[in-house]
C-alpha positions as a Python dict, from the first residue, in 0.01 Angstrom:
ca = {
    (1, 'M'): (0, 0, 0),
    (2, 'L'): (106, 360, -50),
    (3, 'Y'): (180, 593, 240),
    (4, 'V'): (241, 966, 255),
    (5, 'L'): (512, 1091, 489),
    (6, 'I'): (493, 1459, 577),
    (7, 'G'): (794, 1592, 765),
    (8, 'E'): (795, 1935, 929),
    (9, 'D'): (1129, 2114, 962),
    (10, 'A'): (1242, 2261, 1292),
    (11, 'P'): (1302, 2635, 1278),
    (12, 'G'): (1661, 2715, 1182),
    (13, 'S'): (1739, 2358, 1073),
    (14, 'L'): (1874, 2435, 724),
    (15, 'D'): (2237, 2354, 814),
    (16, 'K'): (2130, 2022, 969),
    (17, 'R'): (1917, 1949, 662),
    (18, 'M'): (2204, 2008, 423),
    (19, 'A'): (2441, 1794, 632),
    (20, 'A'): (2194, 1502, 648),
    (21, 'R'): (2076, 1536, 287),
    (22, 'P'): (2316, 1289, 119),
    (23, 'E'): (2210, 1003, 349),
    (24, 'H'): (1842, 1105, 324),
    (25, 'V'): (1859, 1110, -58),
    (26, 'A'): (2040, 773, -64),
    (27, 'R'): (1749, 618, 128),
    (28, 'L'): (1503, 767, -121),
    (29, 'Q'): (1711, 637, -411),
    (30, 'A'): (1696, 289, -257),
    (31, 'L'): (1314, 312, -250),
    (32, 'Q'): (1323, 428, -612),
    (33, 'A'): (1551, 141, -715),
    (34, 'D'): (1301, -100, -557),
    (35, 'G'): (1018, 61, -759),
    (36, 'R'): (847, 180, -440),
    (37, 'L'): (891, 559, -462),
    (38, 'V'): (606, 760, -618),
    (39, 'L'): (741, 1108, -538),
    (40, 'A'): (958, 1293, -291),
    (41, 'G'): (1064, 1650, -241),
    (42, 'P'): (1103, 1946, -8),
    (43, 'C'): (861, 2232, 59),
    (44, 'P'): (1045, 2565, 12),
    (45, 'A'): (984, 2825, 281),
    (46, 'I'): (926, 3089, 14),
    (47, 'D'): (763, 3086, -328),
    (48, 'S'): (1078, 2983, -514),
    (49, 'P'): (1225, 2654, -637),
    (50, 'D'): (1555, 2760, -474),
    (51, 'P'): (1472, 2930, -144),
    (52, 'G'): (1836, 2993, -53),
    (53, 'P'): (1883, 3086, 314),
    (54, 'A'): (1504, 3089, 371),
    (55, 'G'): (1528, 2710, 365),
    (56, 'F'): (1242, 2468, 379),
    (57, 'T'): (936, 2403, 592),
    (58, 'G'): (938, 2028, 542),
    (59, 'S'): (920, 1745, 292),
    (60, 'V'): (666, 1511, 135),
    (61, 'I'): (728, 1150, 37),
    (62, 'V'): (479, 908, -118),
    (63, 'A'): (605, 552, -127),
    (64, 'E'): (494, 191, -103),
    (65, 'F'): (549, -4, 219),
    (66, 'P'): (413, -341, 336),
    (67, 'S'): (228, -179, 628),
    (68, 'L'): (175, 142, 821),
    (69, 'A'): (414, 14, 1087),
    (70, 'D'): (684, -39, 821),
    (71, 'A'): (631, 313, 683),
    (72, 'E'): (652, 459, 1034),
    (73, 'A'): (969, 262, 1107),
    (74, 'W'): (1127, 378, 781),
    (75, 'A'): (1042, 739, 866),
    (76, 'A'): (1174, 707, 1223),
    (77, 'A'): (1512, 589, 1091),
    (78, 'D'): (1547, 872, 838),
    (79, 'P'): (1840, 1109, 902),
    (80, 'Y'): (1607, 1408, 891),
    (81, 'I'): (1440, 1262, 1201),
    (82, 'T'): (1750, 1129, 1376),
    (83, 'T'): (1947, 1454, 1334),
    (84, 'G'): (1663, 1685, 1436),
    (85, 'V'): (1578, 1839, 1098),
    (86, 'F'): (1215, 1733, 1138),
    (87, 'T'): (1026, 1820, 1453),
    (88, 'R'): (751, 1584, 1345),
    (89, 'C'): (676, 1337, 1068),
    (90, 'T'): (319, 1232, 1001),
    (91, 'V'): (268, 900, 823),
    (92, 'K'): (-71, 818, 670),
    (93, 'P'): (-209, 561, 429),
    (94, 'F'): (-247, 711, 82),
    (95, 'R'): (-463, 611, -210),
    (96, 'K'): (-347, 743, -546),
    (97, 'T'): (-639, 841, -769),
    (98, 'L'): (-480, 1056, -1042),
    (99, 'P'): (-293, 1048, -1269),
}
């Protein structure tokens, strides 16, 4: 089943985000290689694809996991959680309708 993971950045966490990004992206690439990643990306803090020092407010991931518990465990082990980039990560079942 698909799950949506919505991470919310801690204020002032841009430096932590950039430091943890390579490991975070590697985990996403592993999901992609397994054919389980639907989409992933950050939410800029300003209306710009490159927010610069304004940073990000969080990230959204939609991916396939065997269960909600597996999706929650994957999220809990993500470097954005373990290094304090995210203050919270919500994980919910997701049903893709379009496209």
